[in-house]
Amino acid sequence: DSGVTQTPKHLITATGQRVTLRCSPRSGDLSVYWYQQSLDQGLQFLIQYYNGEERAKGNILERFSAQQFPDLHSELNLSSLELGDSALYFCASSVGSSGNTGELFFGEGSRLTVL
Amino acid sequence: DQQVKQNSPSLSVQEGRISILNCDYTNSMFDYFLWYKKYPAEGPTFLISISSIKDKNEDGRFTVFLNKSAKHLSLHIVPSQPGDSAVYFCAASAGAQKLVFGQGTRLTINP
């Protein structure tokens, strides 16, 4: 158990819909990262928040947005969903802001299926 | 632009033998490299890392080798055990930048 909690674990929805994925980081971790893993693809970095502020942005679509709340949990909002958005979405957390020391702790992921 | 590449989608090794997983990168600014391990229905977990100032780091059965001139790193697992069957991701970062992951290699250890 990494201490990172993601909900829901599975989500099935239709094209054009909007969903929200939620992540609670490990206790004490200030950074939250979102990654997308599509079929046979590596983990694609989407966005990072540190203590409530956006710290880094990756290949995140304009239809996607995220935020980190004062209690440090984070939500990833995916709108106008397309079939290609079907993927595993991972949240990870770390204590610091750089996240490059290897100490990224991942949740179990949220599997999104768009039909 | 795939900056970190794992060219072998899968690898099958006999129990007790050595498993060697390979990873190539293109960004010469990468200065920190990591391996993550992922079991089905779980998130990736950190396994071992190496800084660019080193060429080898060992932790029990796991050793990571870094060849900066070839922009290549490898993970050696010896002896391989059935519990090592998982997907292994190579990752790299440059300074304080985000981790860039490879596509993963599925390792299967056969009894």
PDB file of C-alpha atoms in Angstrom:
ATOM      1  CA  ASP A   1       0.000   0.000   0.000  1.00  0.00           C
ATOM      2  CA  SER A   2       1.617   3.215  -1.236  1.00  0.00           C
ATOM      3  CA  GLY A   3      -0.632   5.466   0.821  1.00  0.00           C
ATOM      4  CA  VAL A   4      -1.964   7.166  -2.312  1.00  0.00           C
ATOM      5  CA  THR A   5      -5.688   6.674  -2.812  1.00  0.00           C
ATOM      6  CA  GLN A   6      -7.439   7.015  -6.135  1.00  0.00           C
ATOM      7  CA  THR A   7     -11.159   6.869  -6.831  1.00  0.00           C
ATOM      8  CA  PRO A   8     -12.953   5.507  -8.687  1.00  0.00           C
ATOM      9  CA  LYS A   9     -10.972   2.399  -9.595  1.00  0.00           C
ATOM     10  CA  HIS A  10     -13.061   1.775 -12.687  1.00  0.00           C
ATOM     11  CA  LEU A  11     -15.250   4.095 -14.692  1.00  0.00           C
ATOM     12  CA  ILE A  12     -17.241   3.459 -17.857  1.00  0.00           C
ATOM     13  CA  THR A  13     -18.811   6.354 -19.677  1.00  0.00           C
ATOM     14  CA  ALA A  14     -19.872   7.519 -23.115  1.00  0.00           C
ATOM     15  CA  THR A  15     -18.238   9.838 -25.605  1.00  0.00           C
ATOM     16  CA  GLY A  16     -18.911  13.484 -24.984  1.00  0.00           C
ATOM     17  CA  GLN A  17     -19.323  13.017 -21.250  1.00  0.00           C
ATOM     18  CA  ARG A  18     -17.289  14.511 -18.404  1.00  0.00           C
ATOM     19  CA  VAL A  19     -15.696  12.647 -15.506  1.00  0.00           C
ATOM     20  CA  THR A  20     -13.707  13.560 -12.421  1.00  0.00           C
ATOM     21  CA  LEU A  21     -10.926  11.410 -11.007  1.00  0.00           C
ATOM     22  CA  ARG A  22      -9.876  11.953  -7.436  1.00  0.00           C
ATOM     23  CA  CYS A  23      -6.558  11.448  -5.697  1.00  0.00           C
ATOM     24  CA  SER A  24      -5.541  11.667  -2.056  1.00  0.00           C
ATOM     25  CA  PRO A  25      -1.755  11.839  -1.660  1.00  0.00           C
ATOM     26  CA  ARG A  26       0.292  10.177   1.060  1.00  0.00           C
ATOM     27  CA  SER A  27       0.111  11.953   4.379  1.00  0.00           C
ATOM     28  CA  GLY A  28       2.684  14.738   4.354  1.00  0.00           C
ATOM     29  CA  ASP A  29       3.264  14.760   0.600  1.00  0.00           C
ATOM     30  CA  LEU A  30       2.781  18.168  -0.973  1.00  0.00           C
ATOM     31  CA  SER A  31       3.176  17.262  -4.644  1.00  0.00           C
ATOM     32  CA  VAL A  32       0.631  15.433  -6.746  1.00  0.00           C
ATOM     33  CA  TYR A  33       1.317  14.190 -10.263  1.00  0.00           C
ATOM     34  CA  TRP A  34      -1.085  12.828 -12.846  1.00  0.00           C
ATOM     35  CA  TYR A  35       0.018  10.292 -15.460  1.00  0.00           C
ATOM     36  CA  GLN A  36      -1.873   8.619 -18.277  1.00  0.00           C
ATOM     37  CA  GLN A  37      -1.122   5.108 -19.475  1.00  0.00           C
ATOM     38  CA  SER A  38      -2.796   4.132 -22.715  1.00  0.00           C
ATOM     39  CA  LEU A  39      -2.645   0.624 -24.160  1.00  0.00           C
ATOM     40  CA  ASP A  40       0.970  -0.458 -24.720  1.00  0.00           C
ATOM     41  CA  GLN A  41       2.192   3.020 -23.905  1.00  0.00           C
ATOM     42  CA  GLY A  42       4.415   4.243 -21.140  1.00  0.00           C
ATOM     43  CA  LEU A  43       3.325   6.592 -18.440  1.00  0.00           C
ATOM     44  CA  GLN A  44       2.672   9.968 -20.020  1.00  0.00           C
ATOM     45  CA  PHE A  45       3.050  12.887 -17.660  1.00  0.00           C
ATOM     46  CA  LEU A  46       0.014  15.147 -17.588  1.00  0.00           C
ATOM     47  CA  ILE A  47       0.409  17.693 -14.814  1.00  0.00           C
ATOM     48  CA  GLN A  48       1.933  18.345 -11.396  1.00  0.00           C
ATOM     49  CA  TYR A  49       0.674  20.385  -8.475  1.00  0.00           C
ATOM     50  CA  TYR A  50       2.703  21.425  -5.468  1.00  0.00           C
ATOM     51  CA  ASN A  51       0.948  22.703  -2.378  1.00  0.00           C
ATOM     52  CA  GLY A  52      -2.043  23.879  -4.354  1.00  0.00           C
ATOM     53  CA  GLU A  53      -0.234  25.470  -7.271  1.00  0.00           C
ATOM     54  CA  GLU A  54       0.434  24.127 -10.720  1.00  0.00           C
ATOM     55  CA  ARG A  55       4.148  23.300 -10.953  1.00  0.00           C
ATOM     56  CA  ALA A  56       4.632  21.555 -14.283  1.00  0.00           C
ATOM     57  CA  LYS A  57       2.571  20.706 -17.297  1.00  0.00           C
ATOM     58  CA  GLY A  58       3.061  17.861 -19.713  1.00  0.00           C
ATOM     59  CA  ASN A  59       1.031  16.505 -22.578  1.00  0.00           C
ATOM     60  CA  ILE A  60      -2.305  17.425 -21.095  1.00  0.00           C
ATOM     61  CA  LEU A  61      -5.146  18.123 -23.508  1.00  0.00           C
ATOM     62  CA  GLU A  62      -7.129  21.337 -23.258  1.00  0.00           C
ATOM     63  CA  ARG A  63     -10.211  19.218 -22.550  1.00  0.00           C
ATOM     64  CA  PHE A  64      -8.495  18.066 -19.353  1.00  0.00           C
ATOM     65  CA  SER A  65      -7.955  20.132 -16.245  1.00  0.00           C
ATOM     66  CA  ALA A  66      -6.795  19.520 -12.726  1.00  0.00           C
ATOM     67  CA  GLN A  67      -6.579  21.205  -9.387  1.00  0.00           C
ATOM     68  CA  GLN A  68      -5.187  20.606  -5.939  1.00  0.00           C
ATOM     69  CA  PHE A  69      -7.293  21.630  -2.990  1.00  0.00           C
ATOM     70  CA  PRO A  70      -6.206  23.104   0.385  1.00  0.00           C
ATOM     71  CA  ASP A  71      -6.375  19.639   1.960  1.00  0.00           C
ATOM     72  CA  LEU A  72      -3.911  18.574  -0.791  1.00  0.00           C
ATOM     73  CA  HIS A  73      -6.197  16.127  -2.539  1.00  0.00           C
ATOM     74  CA  SER A  74      -6.352  16.551  -6.282  1.00  0.00           C
ATOM     75  CA  GLU A  75      -8.933  16.093  -8.978  1.00  0.00           C
ATOM     76  CA  LEU A  76      -8.429  15.488 -12.677  1.00  0.00           C
ATOM     77  CA  ASN A  77     -11.352  16.573 -14.810  1.00  0.00           C
ATOM     78  CA  LEU A  78     -11.771  15.049 -18.252  1.00  0.00           C
ATOM     79  CA  SER A  79     -14.425  16.564 -20.498  1.00  0.00           C
ATOM     80  CA  SER A  80     -15.836  16.010 -23.996  1.00  0.00           C
ATOM     81  CA  LEU A  81     -14.524  12.498 -23.722  1.00  0.00           C
ATOM     82  CA  GLU A  82     -13.366  10.642 -26.802  1.00  0.00           C
ATOM     83  CA  LEU A  83     -12.713   6.950 -27.378  1.00  0.00           C
ATOM     84  CA  GLY A  84      -8.978   7.637 -27.308  1.00  0.00           C
ATOM     85  CA  ASP A  85      -9.199   8.912 -23.750  1.00  0.00           C
ATOM     86  CA  SER A  86      -9.716   5.368 -22.545  1.00  0.00           C
ATOM     87  CA  ALA A  87      -6.683   4.677 -20.382  1.00  0.00           C
ATOM     88  CA  LEU A  88      -5.337   4.106 -16.915  1.00  0.00           C
ATOM     89  CA  TYR A  89      -4.886   7.359 -15.060  1.00  0.00           C
ATOM     90  CA  PHE A  90      -2.341   7.273 -12.260  1.00  0.00           C
ATOM     91  CA  CYS A  91      -1.861   9.738  -9.498  1.00  0.00           C
ATOM     92  CA  ALA A  92       1.458   9.905  -7.678  1.00  0.00           C
ATOM     93  CA  SER A  93       2.702  11.969  -4.788  1.00  0.00           C
ATOM     94  CA  SER A  94       6.001  13.069  -3.350  1.00  0.00           C
ATOM     95  CA  VAL A  95       7.169  15.144  -0.434  1.00  0.00           C
ATOM     96  CA  GLY A  96       9.010  17.787  -2.405  1.00  0.00           C
ATOM     97  CA  SER A  97       8.369  19.725  -5.536  1.00  0.00           C
ATOM     98  CA  SER A  98      10.904  18.238  -7.894  1.00  0.00           C
ATOM     99  CA  GLY A  99       9.806  14.630  -7.792  1.00  0.00           C
ATOM    100  CA  ASN A 100      12.937  13.439  -9.475  1.00  0.00           C
ATOM    101  CA  THR A 101      14.574  11.617  -6.588  1.00  0.00           C
ATOM    102  CA  GLY A 102      12.743   8.388  -7.239  1.00  0.00           C
ATOM    103  CA  GLU A 103      10.352   8.803  -4.382  1.00  0.00           C
ATOM    104  CA  LEU A 104       7.179   9.009  -6.379  1.00  0.00           C
ATOM    105  CA  PHE A 105       4.463   6.963  -4.750  1.00  0.00           C
ATOM    106  CA  PHE A 106       1.744   5.842  -7.108  1.00  0.00           C
ATOM    107  CA  GLY A 107      -1.872   5.036  -6.505  1.00  0.00           C
ATOM    108  CA  GLU A 108      -3.502   1.970  -8.017  1.00  0.00           C
ATOM    109  CA  GLY A 109      -4.907   3.972 -10.879  1.00  0.00           C
ATOM    110  CA  SER A 110      -8.337   4.751 -12.267  1.00  0.00           C
ATOM    111  CA  ARG A 111      -9.270   2.803 -15.361  1.00  0.00           C
ATOM    112  CA  LEU A 112     -11.430   4.894 -17.656  1.00  0.00           C
ATOM    113  CA  THR A 113     -13.334   3.253 -20.495  1.00  0.00           C
ATOM    114  CA  VAL A 114     -15.081   5.509 -22.990  1.00  0.00           C
ATOM    115  CA  LEU A 115     -17.684   3.765 -25.151  1.00  0.00           C
TER     116      LEU A 115
ATOM    117  CA  ASP B   1       9.229  12.318 -29.181  1.00  0.00           C
ATOM    118  CA  GLN B   2      10.006   9.257 -27.091  1.00  0.00           C
ATOM    119  CA  GLN B   3      12.964  10.341 -24.987  1.00  0.00           C
ATOM    120  CA  VAL B   4      13.092   7.101 -23.038  1.00  0.00           C
ATOM    121  CA  LYS B   5      12.713   3.845 -24.937  1.00  0.00           C
ATOM    122  CA  GLN B   6      12.347   0.273 -23.855  1.00  0.00           C
ATOM    123  CA  ASN B   7      12.539  -1.630 -27.107  1.00  0.00           C
ATOM    124  CA  SER B   8      11.595  -5.022 -25.707  1.00  0.00           C
ATOM    125  CA  PRO B   9       7.887  -5.183 -24.869  1.00  0.00           C
ATOM    126  CA  SER B  10       8.381  -8.537 -23.179  1.00  0.00           C
ATOM    127  CA  LEU B  11      11.054 -10.841 -21.810  1.00  0.00           C
ATOM    128  CA  SER B  12      10.851 -14.416 -20.593  1.00  0.00           C
ATOM    129  CA  VAL B  13      13.507 -15.835 -18.267  1.00  0.00           C
ATOM    130  CA  GLN B  14      13.895 -19.093 -16.418  1.00  0.00           C
ATOM    131  CA  GLU B  15      13.781 -19.000 -12.644  1.00  0.00           C
ATOM    132  CA  GLY B  16      17.261 -18.741 -11.156  1.00  0.00           C
ATOM    133  CA  ARG B  17      18.775 -17.180 -14.271  1.00  0.00           C
ATOM    134  CA  ILE B  18      19.690 -13.555 -14.827  1.00  0.00           C
ATOM    135  CA  SER B  19      17.105 -11.124 -16.198  1.00  0.00           C
ATOM    136  CA  ILE B  20      18.455  -8.152 -18.118  1.00  0.00           C
ATOM    137  CA  LEU B  21      16.098  -5.307 -18.984  1.00  0.00           C
ATOM    138  CA  ASN B  22      17.332  -2.560 -21.248  1.00  0.00           C
ATOM    139  CA  CYS B  23      16.518   1.095 -21.688  1.00  0.00           C
ATOM    140  CA  ASP B  24      17.818   3.757 -24.076  1.00  0.00           C
ATOM    141  CA  TYR B  25      17.442   7.508 -23.819  1.00  0.00           C
ATOM    142  CA  THR B  26      18.035  10.416 -26.133  1.00  0.00           C
ATOM    143  CA  ASN B  27      18.183  13.441 -23.847  1.00  0.00           C
ATOM    144  CA  SER B  28      21.777  14.058 -22.764  1.00  0.00           C
ATOM    145  CA  MET B  29      20.499  16.359 -20.012  1.00  0.00           C
ATOM    146  CA  PHE B  30      19.022  13.443 -18.062  1.00  0.00           C
ATOM    147  CA  ASP B  31      20.969  13.094 -14.828  1.00  0.00           C
ATOM    148  CA  TYR B  32      18.877  10.704 -12.780  1.00  0.00           C
ATOM    149  CA  PHE B  33      17.519   7.329 -13.809  1.00  0.00           C
ATOM    150  CA  LEU B  34      15.081   5.020 -12.107  1.00  0.00           C
ATOM    151  CA  TRP B  35      13.377   1.690 -12.500  1.00  0.00           C
ATOM    152  CA  TYR B  36       9.814   1.117 -11.383  1.00  0.00           C
ATOM    153  CA  LYS B  37       8.052  -2.211 -11.110  1.00  0.00           C
ATOM    154  CA  LYS B  38       4.343  -2.700 -11.668  1.00  0.00           C
ATOM    155  CA  TYR B  39       2.139  -5.640 -10.801  1.00  0.00           C
ATOM    156  CA  PRO B  40      -1.335  -6.013 -12.349  1.00  0.00           C
ATOM    157  CA  ALA B  41      -4.008  -3.869 -10.702  1.00  0.00           C
ATOM    158  CA  GLU B  42      -1.378  -1.956  -8.740  1.00  0.00           C
ATOM    159  CA  GLY B  43       0.458   1.285  -9.276  1.00  0.00           C
ATOM    160  CA  PRO B  44       4.156   1.360 -10.154  1.00  0.00           C
ATOM    161  CA  THR B  45       6.540   1.092  -7.221  1.00  0.00           C
ATOM    162  CA  PHE B  46      10.051   2.440  -7.074  1.00  0.00           C
ATOM    163  CA  LEU B  47      12.724  -0.243  -7.399  1.00  0.00           C
ATOM    164  CA  ILE B  48      16.178   1.262  -7.826  1.00  0.00           C
ATOM    165  CA  SER B  49      17.824   4.413  -9.121  1.00  0.00           C
ATOM    166  CA  ILE B  50      21.162   5.715 -10.302  1.00  0.00           C
ATOM    167  CA  SER B  51      22.664   9.152 -10.610  1.00  0.00           C
ATOM    168  CA  SER B  52      24.560  10.116 -13.747  1.00  0.00           C
ATOM    169  CA  ILE B  53      27.762  10.458 -11.712  1.00  0.00           C
ATOM    170  CA  LYS B  54      27.759   6.704 -11.178  1.00  0.00           C
ATOM    171  CA  ASP B  55      27.861   3.794 -13.562  1.00  0.00           C
ATOM    172  CA  LYS B  56      26.523   1.123 -11.244  1.00  0.00           C
ATOM    173  CA  ASN B  57      24.189   0.835  -8.305  1.00  0.00           C
ATOM    174  CA  GLU B  58      23.382  -2.382  -6.532  1.00  0.00           C
ATOM    175  CA  ASP B  59      20.585  -3.297  -4.153  1.00  0.00           C
ATOM    176  CA  GLY B  60      20.356  -6.946  -3.274  1.00  0.00           C
ATOM    177  CA  ARG B  61      19.432  -8.932  -6.355  1.00  0.00           C
ATOM    178  CA  PHE B  62      18.961  -5.785  -8.412  1.00  0.00           C
ATOM    179  CA  THR B  63      21.752  -3.880 -10.146  1.00  0.00           C
ATOM    180  CA  VAL B  64      21.388  -0.946 -12.483  1.00  0.00           C
ATOM    181  CA  PHE B  65      24.153  -0.109 -14.950  1.00  0.00           C
ATOM    182  CA  LEU B  66      24.482   3.227 -16.709  1.00  0.00           C
ATOM    183  CA  ASN B  67      26.488   3.785 -19.884  1.00  0.00           C
ATOM    184  CA  LYS B  68      26.352   7.517 -20.492  1.00  0.00           C
ATOM    185  CA  SER B  69      28.312   7.467 -23.726  1.00  0.00           C
ATOM    186  CA  ALA B  70      25.817   5.014 -25.200  1.00  0.00           C
ATOM    187  CA  LYS B  71      22.849   6.640 -23.457  1.00  0.00           C
ATOM    188  CA  HIS B  72      21.872   3.237 -22.227  1.00  0.00           C
ATOM    189  CA  LEU B  73      20.954   1.730 -18.912  1.00  0.00           C
ATOM    190  CA  SER B  74      20.089  -1.757 -17.895  1.00  0.00           C
ATOM    191  CA  LEU B  75      18.579  -3.520 -14.920  1.00  0.00           C
ATOM    192  CA  HIS B  76      19.981  -6.886 -13.916  1.00  0.00           C
ATOM    193  CA  ILE B  77      18.046  -9.207 -11.654  1.00  0.00           C
ATOM    194  CA  VAL B  78      19.921 -12.212 -10.382  1.00  0.00           C
ATOM    195  CA  PRO B  79      18.796 -14.758  -9.512  1.00  0.00           C
ATOM    196  CA  SER B  80      15.351 -14.216 -11.035  1.00  0.00           C
ATOM    197  CA  GLN B  81      12.401 -15.330  -8.955  1.00  0.00           C
ATOM    198  CA  PRO B  82       8.737 -15.933  -9.871  1.00  0.00           C
ATOM    199  CA  GLY B  83       7.747 -12.875  -7.835  1.00  0.00           C
ATOM    200  CA  ASP B  84       9.814 -10.742 -10.183  1.00  0.00           C
ATOM    201  CA  SER B  85       7.220 -11.283 -12.922  1.00  0.00           C
ATOM    202  CA  ALA B  86       5.886  -7.787 -13.548  1.00  0.00           C
ATOM    203  CA  VAL B  87       6.099  -4.840 -15.906  1.00  0.00           C
ATOM    204  CA  TYR B  88       9.281  -2.812 -15.465  1.00  0.00           C
ATOM    205  CA  PHE B  89       9.407   0.850 -16.379  1.00  0.00           C
ATOM    206  CA  CYS B  90      12.568   2.806 -16.934  1.00  0.00           C
ATOM    207  CA  ALA B  91      12.365   6.529 -16.126  1.00  0.00           C
ATOM    208  CA  ALA B  92      14.678   9.509 -16.329  1.00  0.00           C
ATOM    209  CA  SER B  93      14.758  13.131 -15.275  1.00  0.00           C
ATOM    210  CA  ALA B  94      16.834  16.230 -15.938  1.00  0.00           C
ATOM    211  CA  GLY B  95      17.435  18.425 -12.918  1.00  0.00           C
ATOM    212  CA  ALA B  96      14.150  19.262 -11.283  1.00  0.00           C
ATOM    213  CA  GLN B  97      12.107  18.308 -14.300  1.00  0.00           C
ATOM    214  CA  LYS B  98       9.393  15.685 -14.386  1.00  0.00           C
ATOM    215  CA  LEU B  99      10.100  11.994 -14.725  1.00  0.00           C
ATOM    216  CA  VAL B 100       9.899  10.672 -18.280  1.00  0.00           C
ATOM    217  CA  PHE B 101       8.916   7.023 -18.499  1.00  0.00           C
ATOM    218  CA  GLY B 102       9.570   4.361 -21.080  1.00  0.00           C
ATOM    219  CA  GLN B 103       6.868   2.067 -22.462  1.00  0.00           C
ATOM    220  CA  GLY B 104       7.641  -0.757 -20.081  1.00  0.00           C
ATOM    221  CA  THR B 105       8.889  -4.328 -20.460  1.00  0.00           C
ATOM    222  CA  ARG B 106       6.811  -7.252 -19.263  1.00  0.00           C
ATOM    223  CA  LEU B 107       9.086  -9.737 -17.506  1.00  0.00           C
ATOM    224  CA  THR B 108       7.901 -13.295 -17.042  1.00  0.00           C
ATOM    225  CA  ILE B 109       9.875 -15.672 -14.864  1.00  0.00           C
ATOM    226  CA  ASN B 110       9.218 -19.286 -15.752  1.00  0.00           C
ATOM    227  CA  PRO B 111       9.581 -22.003 -13.093  1.00  0.00           C
TER     228      PRO B 111
END
